[in-house]
Amino acid sequence: MSDKRAKIAIQKSGRLTEHSLEILTRCGLQYSRGRDELVCFGENMPIDILLVRDDDIPQLVSEGTADIGIVGLNVAEEMRLALPEPERDASFENLGGVSYGHCRLCIARPADEPFDGPQSLAGKRIATTYPNLLRRYLDANDITNVEVVKFSGAVEIAPRLGKADFICDLVSSGSTLRANQLEEVLNVMHSEAVMIRHSGNQSNHHNDWIDRLVQRMEGVLQVRESKYIMLHAPRAALPAITALLPGSEGPTVTPLEGCEEKVAVHAVCRENVFWENLEALKAAGASSMLVLPVEKMLA
Ligand code: PRP
Ligand code: ZN
């Protein structure tokens, strides 16, 4: 029996959970949390949110149990690399970053472990929950003879247990490494939360709602950075001022009542507007500047 409602898989509890629920709310999805705390029921769209372990999200999306998922790029890539090569591209589509969950996958060492560049890893044991990403990095850097020790969690205690010489794990604030007296020595990859989408055939019903949600998501991400700017400018300075507006295509220019030499300029800036931008605009002749947040945007 196939379910008529579309499904979005997000992390049940962890660093991405709150942001993921917030972004879905900003897309207009109203939901109530089920009693089992595993599913949120969409009240105004036929979309439910599955709250699952992040490591399960790529699989759920790949098999079509969930239509889309929000998950760390590291988790998605690790799962993809675990598949035989011909199946990798068919597993799911990466729709790109959702601008939170930035972190990095690093190799770290205990204080007493000598390290003098990547070749110091040769002949060593590295504990990780990301064996495929680590293997790819080692191969790409011609580091041979490394024993990759697969852990399913708590990698940071591996050296103390005598199970590995180095670890390869995700670092965000760095506090886990510090608490375990480990020092970051190499950066394996950057990661952030990405949206992934099932690539197989689905009922049109699902696709319509998912398309809408994805489109709204793009709008939400765009307005986060976007600002609406209003200012007065001398006509003569218009080219210089237009060029200084961050990420804006042609501004709207209107006359100012009773003032021949000045005009009002309104523009949507698709990048954040900082004090430095305003100071540069002022130096170019702009005055009466106002910067407003953009609430919604639909291209
Ligand atoms: C990662 C990693 C560390 C922690 C590092 O776990 O395994 O435990 O985050 O973050 P910090 O630098 O801010 O201390 P994650 O949140 O992915 O949890 P999980 O492995 O249980 O999914
Ligand atoms: Zn996890």
Tab-separated table of C-alpha atoms and ligand atoms in Angstrom:
chain	number	residue	atom	x	y	z
A	1	MET	CA	0.000	0.000	0.000
A	2	SER	CA	1.570	3.236	-1.013
A	3	ASP	CA	1.115	6.254	1.176
A	4	LYS	CA	-0.489	9.297	-0.427
A	5	ARG	CA	1.396	11.710	1.777
A	6	ALA	CA	4.862	12.945	0.894
A	7	LYS	CA	7.612	12.421	3.470
A	8	ILE	CA	10.570	14.503	4.554
A	9	ALA	CA	13.252	12.848	6.673
A	10	ILE	CA	15.202	14.987	9.128
A	11	GLN	CA	17.490	14.312	12.079
A	12	LYS	CA	15.556	13.252	15.171
A	13	SER	CA	17.800	14.916	17.700
A	14	GLY	CA	21.050	16.622	17.008
A	15	ARG	CA	22.574	19.769	15.671
A	16	LEU	CA	20.427	19.874	12.510
A	17	THR	CA	17.028	19.194	14.102
A	18	GLU	CA	15.999	22.641	15.240
A	19	HIS	CA	17.183	24.407	12.083
A	20	SER	CA	15.496	21.828	9.872
A	21	LEU	CA	12.128	22.224	11.620
A	22	GLU	CA	12.521	25.996	11.521
A	23	ILE	CA	13.193	26.090	7.794
A	24	LEU	CA	10.166	23.868	7.104
A	25	THR	CA	8.035	26.214	9.191
A	26	ARG	CA	9.327	29.132	7.155
A	27	CYS	CA	8.253	27.265	4.023
A	28	GLY	CA	4.732	27.464	5.413
A	29	LEU	CA	4.433	23.887	6.661
A	30	GLN	CA	2.358	23.670	9.833
A	31	TYR	CA	2.741	20.416	11.690
A	32	SER	CA	1.870	18.695	14.921
A	33	ARG	CA	4.203	16.289	16.597
A	34	GLY	CA	2.943	12.721	16.870
A	35	ARG	CA	2.749	11.109	20.281
A	36	ASP	CA	5.580	8.702	19.459
A	37	GLU	CA	7.740	11.718	18.525
A	38	LEU	CA	8.816	9.912	15.360
A	39	VAL	CA	6.519	11.624	12.884
A	40	CYS	CA	5.242	15.192	12.590
A	41	PHE	CA	1.970	15.390	10.704
A	42	GLY	CA	1.669	18.237	8.212
A	43	GLU	CA	-1.627	20.005	8.883
A	44	ASN	CA	-1.873	22.300	5.886
A	45	MET	CA	-0.020	20.213	3.265
A	46	PRO	CA	-0.050	16.436	2.633
A	47	ILE	CA	3.524	16.202	3.859
A	48	ASP	CA	4.789	14.446	6.978
A	49	ILE	CA	8.149	14.853	8.678
A	50	LEU	CA	9.959	11.667	9.695
A	51	LEU	CA	12.278	12.153	12.671
A	52	VAL	CA	15.060	9.617	12.258
A	53	ARG	CA	18.743	8.998	12.946
A	54	ASP	CA	20.762	11.143	10.558
A	55	ASP	CA	22.734	8.118	9.373
A	56	ASP	CA	19.501	6.530	8.113
A	57	ILE	CA	18.378	9.533	6.036
A	58	PRO	CA	20.308	8.827	2.797
A	59	GLN	CA	19.015	5.248	2.741
A	60	LEU	CA	15.405	6.313	3.382
A	61	VAL	CA	15.573	8.842	0.541
A	62	SER	CA	17.428	6.510	-1.770
A	63	GLU	CA	14.804	3.752	-1.417
A	64	GLY	CA	11.943	6.267	-1.651
A	65	THR	CA	10.544	5.799	1.860
A	66	ALA	CA	11.151	9.531	2.191
A	67	ASP	CA	10.816	11.844	-0.818
A	68	ILE	CA	13.376	14.302	0.463
A	69	GLY	CA	15.752	14.527	3.385
A	70	ILE	CA	17.908	17.120	5.090
A	71	VAL	CA	21.225	15.672	6.186
A	72	GLY	CA	24.907	16.475	6.543
A	73	LEU	CA	26.815	16.251	3.265
A	74	ASN	CA	29.289	13.992	5.062
A	75	VAL	CA	26.566	11.465	5.909
A	76	ALA	CA	25.097	11.584	2.387
A	77	GLU	CA	28.489	11.186	0.719
A	78	GLU	CA	29.542	8.376	3.018
A	79	MET	CA	26.444	6.402	2.107
A	80	ARG	CA	26.833	7.104	-1.611
A	81	LEU	CA	30.467	5.958	-1.594
A	82	ALA	CA	29.425	2.727	0.120
A	83	LEU	CA	27.395	1.777	-2.967
A	84	PRO	CA	28.894	0.021	-5.984
A	85	GLU	CA	29.951	2.693	-8.500
A	86	PRO	CA	27.142	2.193	-11.086
A	87	GLU	CA	24.464	2.741	-8.401
A	88	ARG	CA	25.916	5.907	-6.889
A	89	ASP	CA	24.380	8.515	-9.124
A	90	ALA	CA	20.977	6.863	-9.116
A	91	SER	CA	20.660	6.806	-5.328
A	92	PHE	CA	19.486	10.378	-4.713
A	93	GLU	CA	19.904	13.875	-6.039
A	94	ASN	CA	21.739	16.484	-3.993
A	95	LEU	CA	19.762	19.729	-4.241
A	96	GLY	CA	22.451	21.700	-2.457
A	97	GLY	CA	23.215	23.339	0.867
A	98	VAL	CA	20.558	24.795	3.129
A	99	SER	CA	22.985	27.203	4.816
A	100	TYR	CA	23.407	25.661	8.245
A	101	GLY	CA	25.251	22.760	9.873
A	102	HIS	CA	28.656	23.865	8.648
A	103	CYS	CA	31.425	21.635	9.969
A	104	ARG	CA	34.442	19.699	8.745
A	105	LEU	CA	35.654	16.138	8.694
A	106	CYS	CA	39.129	16.112	10.229
A	107	ILE	CA	41.948	13.847	11.161
A	108	ALA	CA	43.098	14.451	14.738
A	109	ARG	CA	45.828	13.066	16.950
A	110	PRO	CA	46.559	12.625	20.637
A	111	ALA	CA	49.323	14.923	21.927
A	112	ASP	CA	51.921	12.148	22.012
A	113	GLU	CA	51.360	10.977	18.437
A	114	PRO	CA	54.082	12.333	16.119
A	115	PHE	CA	52.815	14.141	13.034
A	116	ASP	CA	54.796	15.807	10.304
A	117	GLY	CA	52.475	16.003	7.304
A	118	PRO	CA	50.063	13.548	5.639
A	119	GLN	CA	52.701	10.845	5.135
A	120	SER	CA	52.910	10.464	8.935
A	121	LEU	CA	49.655	8.527	8.613
A	122	ALA	CA	51.282	5.736	6.620
A	123	GLY	CA	51.332	2.493	8.567
A	124	LYS	CA	48.960	3.903	11.229
A	125	ARG	CA	45.456	3.020	12.413
A	126	ILE	CA	42.705	5.638	12.053
A	127	ALA	CA	39.349	5.213	13.811
A	128	THR	CA	36.283	6.688	12.112
A	129	THR	CA	32.579	6.360	11.455
A	130	TYR	CA	33.274	7.553	7.880
A	131	PRO	CA	35.483	4.782	6.432
A	132	ASN	CA	34.568	5.510	2.804
A	133	LEU	CA	35.245	9.257	2.980
A	134	LEU	CA	38.498	8.591	4.799
A	135	ARG	CA	39.542	5.947	2.259
A	136	ARG	CA	38.809	8.327	-0.619
A	137	TYR	CA	40.953	11.017	1.013
A	138	LEU	CA	43.839	8.623	1.664
A	139	ASP	CA	43.733	7.309	-1.916
A	140	ALA	CA	43.563	10.818	-3.388
A	141	ASN	CA	46.627	11.805	-1.359
A	142	ASP	CA	48.620	8.639	-2.013
A	143	ILE	CA	48.754	7.724	1.647
A	144	THR	CA	49.185	3.970	1.738
A	145	ASN	CA	49.233	1.171	4.270
A	146	VAL	CA	46.673	2.772	6.595
A	147	GLU	CA	44.368	0.605	8.678
A	148	VAL	CA	40.903	2.173	8.775
A	149	VAL	CA	39.204	1.100	12.016
A	150	LYS	CA	35.453	1.381	11.704
A	151	PHE	CA	33.603	2.731	14.746
A	152	SER	CA	29.870	3.291	15.049
A	153	GLY	CA	30.198	6.224	17.463
A	154	ALA	CA	32.373	7.779	20.204
A	155	VAL	CA	35.398	7.754	17.916
A	156	GLU	CA	37.173	10.245	20.154
A	157	ILE	CA	37.926	7.601	22.769
A	158	ALA	CA	39.558	5.183	20.285
A	159	PRO	CA	43.164	6.332	20.921
A	160	ARG	CA	42.738	6.060	24.704
A	161	LEU	CA	41.385	2.546	24.296
A	162	GLY	CA	44.479	1.655	22.284
A	163	LYS	CA	42.299	0.940	19.235
A	164	ALA	CA	43.755	3.582	16.937
A	165	ASP	CA	46.602	6.076	16.549
A	166	PHE	CA	44.522	8.830	14.929
A	167	ILE	CA	40.832	9.549	14.557
A	168	CYS	CA	38.869	10.961	11.644
A	169	ASP	CA	35.682	12.648	12.820
A	170	LEU	CA	33.377	15.581	12.368
A	171	VAL	CA	34.403	18.828	14.060
A	172	SER	CA	32.082	21.745	14.539
A	173	SER	CA	32.921	23.885	17.576
A	174	GLY	CA	35.983	21.767	18.371
A	175	SER	CA	34.894	21.169	21.958
A	176	THR	CA	34.724	17.368	21.601
A	177	LEU	CA	38.331	17.297	20.410
A	178	ARG	CA	39.444	19.640	23.205
A	179	ALA	CA	37.641	17.630	25.860
A	180	ASN	CA	39.522	14.549	24.691
A	181	GLN	CA	42.896	16.267	24.285
A	182	LEU	CA	42.967	15.662	20.566
A	183	GLU	CA	44.478	18.045	18.029
A	184	GLU	CA	43.234	18.548	14.513
A	185	VAL	CA	45.965	17.884	11.968
A	186	LEU	CA	44.274	17.495	8.550
A	187	ASN	CA	41.060	18.630	6.960
A	188	VAL	CA	39.395	15.850	4.967
A	189	MET	CA	36.302	17.699	3.758
A	190	HIS	CA	33.930	20.548	4.499
A	191	SER	CA	30.364	19.655	5.234
A	192	GLU	CA	27.016	21.372	5.729
A	193	ALA	CA	23.379	20.376	5.782
A	194	VAL	CA	22.108	19.578	2.280
A	195	MET	CA	18.727	18.662	0.891
A	196	ILE	CA	18.578	15.370	-0.963
A	197	ARG	CA	15.767	14.102	-3.125
A	198	HIS	CA	14.725	10.629	-4.203
A	199	SER	CA	15.636	10.133	-7.845
A	200	GLY	CA	13.291	7.280	-8.788
A	201	ASN	CA	9.736	7.572	-10.114
A	202	GLN	CA	7.075	8.769	-7.751
A	203	SER	CA	3.418	9.450	-8.011
A	204	ASN	CA	2.753	12.897	-9.459
A	205	HIS	CA	0.868	13.714	-6.340
A	206	HIS	CA	4.047	13.552	-4.239
A	207	ASN	CA	6.100	15.389	-6.818
A	208	ASP	CA	3.782	18.375	-6.952
A	209	TRP	CA	4.011	19.005	-3.243
A	210	ILE	CA	7.692	18.276	-3.089
A	211	ASP	CA	8.351	20.626	-6.027
A	212	ARG	CA	6.458	23.352	-4.238
A	213	LEU	CA	8.297	22.790	-1.015
A	214	VAL	CA	11.685	22.774	-2.745
A	215	GLN	CA	10.808	26.016	-4.521
A	216	ARG	CA	9.726	27.636	-1.268
A	217	MET	CA	12.903	26.417	0.364
A	218	GLU	CA	14.945	28.195	-2.305
A	219	GLY	CA	12.952	31.345	-1.587
A	220	VAL	CA	13.540	31.023	2.160
A	221	LEU	CA	17.276	30.594	1.645
A	222	GLN	CA	17.441	33.545	-0.698
A	223	VAL	CA	15.622	35.967	1.598
A	224	ARG	CA	17.905	35.091	4.506
A	225	GLU	CA	20.652	36.979	2.723
A	226	SER	CA	18.521	39.484	0.868
A	227	LYS	CA	17.852	43.062	1.891
A	228	TYR	CA	15.707	45.832	0.470
A	229	ILE	CA	17.595	49.094	0.313
A	230	MET	CA	16.237	52.609	-0.188
A	231	LEU	CA	18.358	55.732	-0.549
A	232	HIS	CA	18.598	59.162	-2.101
A	233	ALA	CA	21.310	59.819	-4.651
A	234	PRO	CA	22.510	62.711	-6.810
A	235	ARG	CA	21.633	61.906	-10.445
A	236	ALA	CA	25.283	62.301	-11.416
A	237	ALA	CA	26.361	59.650	-8.895
A	238	LEU	CA	23.825	57.057	-10.046
A	239	PRO	CA	26.229	54.807	-12.004
A	240	ALA	CA	28.721	54.728	-9.126
A	241	ILE	CA	26.002	54.054	-6.547
A	242	THR	CA	24.349	51.319	-8.621
A	243	ALA	CA	27.699	49.574	-8.904
A	244	LEU	CA	28.074	49.621	-5.103
A	245	LEU	CA	24.752	47.897	-4.335
A	246	PRO	CA	25.677	44.358	-3.222
A	247	GLY	CA	24.177	41.660	-5.465
A	248	SER	CA	21.548	43.842	-7.089
A	249	GLU	CA	20.335	43.863	-10.673
A	250	GLY	CA	18.911	47.173	-11.987
A	251	PRO	CA	17.487	49.291	-9.143
A	252	THR	CA	14.230	51.253	-9.418
A	253	VAL	CA	14.954	54.954	-9.787
A	254	THR	CA	12.196	57.511	-9.114
A	255	PRO	CA	12.222	61.316	-9.073
A	256	LEU	CA	12.082	63.169	-5.778
A	257	GLU	CA	9.284	65.754	-5.627
A	258	GLY	CA	10.691	69.274	-5.765
A	259	CYS	CA	14.285	68.196	-6.158
A	260	GLU	CA	15.829	68.192	-9.610
A	261	GLU	CA	19.323	66.924	-8.923
A	262	LYS	CA	18.435	63.997	-6.621
A	263	VAL	CA	16.536	60.734	-7.149
A	264	ALA	CA	15.254	57.933	-4.911
A	265	VAL	CA	16.827	54.513	-5.491
A	266	HIS	CA	15.141	51.263	-4.384
A	267	ALA	CA	16.797	47.888	-4.871
A	268	VAL	CA	16.711	44.287	-3.680
A	269	CYS	CA	20.226	43.268	-2.698
A	270	ARG	CA	20.731	39.514	-2.928
A	271	GLU	CA	23.607	39.684	-0.526
A	272	ASN	CA	23.734	41.020	2.984
A	273	VAL	CA	24.262	44.778	3.314
A	274	PHE	CA	26.969	45.603	5.830
A	275	TRP	CA	27.968	48.906	7.456
A	276	GLU	CA	30.970	48.964	5.105
A	277	ASN	CA	28.603	48.905	2.110
A	278	LEU	CA	26.614	51.835	3.538
A	279	GLU	CA	29.767	53.817	4.248
A	280	ALA	CA	30.953	53.286	0.666
A	281	LEU	CA	27.531	54.373	-0.646
A	282	LYS	CA	27.634	57.482	1.520
A	283	ALA	CA	31.104	58.334	0.252
A	284	ALA	CA	29.715	58.044	-3.287
A	285	GLY	CA	27.006	60.610	-2.469
A	286	ALA	CA	24.083	58.535	-1.161
A	287	SER	CA	21.988	59.826	1.748
A	288	SER	CA	18.829	58.873	3.711
A	289	MET	CA	19.691	55.185	3.488
A	290	LEU	CA	17.294	52.560	4.806
A	291	VAL	CA	17.922	48.798	4.810
A	292	LEU	CA	14.958	46.471	5.357
A	293	PRO	CA	14.756	42.690	5.728
A	294	VAL	CA	12.918	40.807	2.991
A	295	GLU	CA	10.095	38.635	4.315
A	296	LYS	CA	9.254	36.444	1.311
A	297	MET	CA	10.470	36.088	-2.272
A	298	LEU	CA	9.273	33.992	-5.178
A	299	ALA	CA	11.102	34.127	-8.488
B	1	PRP	C1	29.944	14.916	15.772
B	1	PRP	C2	31.263	14.281	16.137
B	1	PRP	C3	31.574	14.802	17.502
B	1	PRP	C4	30.878	16.149	17.537
B	1	PRP	C5	31.865	17.270	17.282
B	1	PRP	O1	28.870	14.087	16.101
B	1	PRP	O2	31.191	12.890	16.104
B	1	PRP	O3	31.043	13.982	18.495
B	1	PRP	O4	29.891	16.145	16.496
B	1	PRP	O5	31.251	18.545	17.460
B	1	PRP	P1	32.025	19.714	18.245
B	1	PRP	O6	33.281	19.992	17.470
B	1	PRP	O7	31.074	20.876	18.209
B	1	PRP	O8	32.291	19.220	19.626
B	1	PRP	P2	27.400	14.315	15.483
B	1	PRP	O9	26.794	15.573	15.969
B	1	PRP	O10	27.450	14.132	14.011
B	1	PRP	O11	26.584	13.161	16.171
B	1	PRP	P3	26.330	11.673	15.690
B	1	PRP	O12	27.645	11.170	15.177
B	1	PRP	O13	25.851	11.008	16.915
B	1	PRP	O14	25.292	11.756	14.623
B	2	ZN	ZN	24.945	10.394	13.215
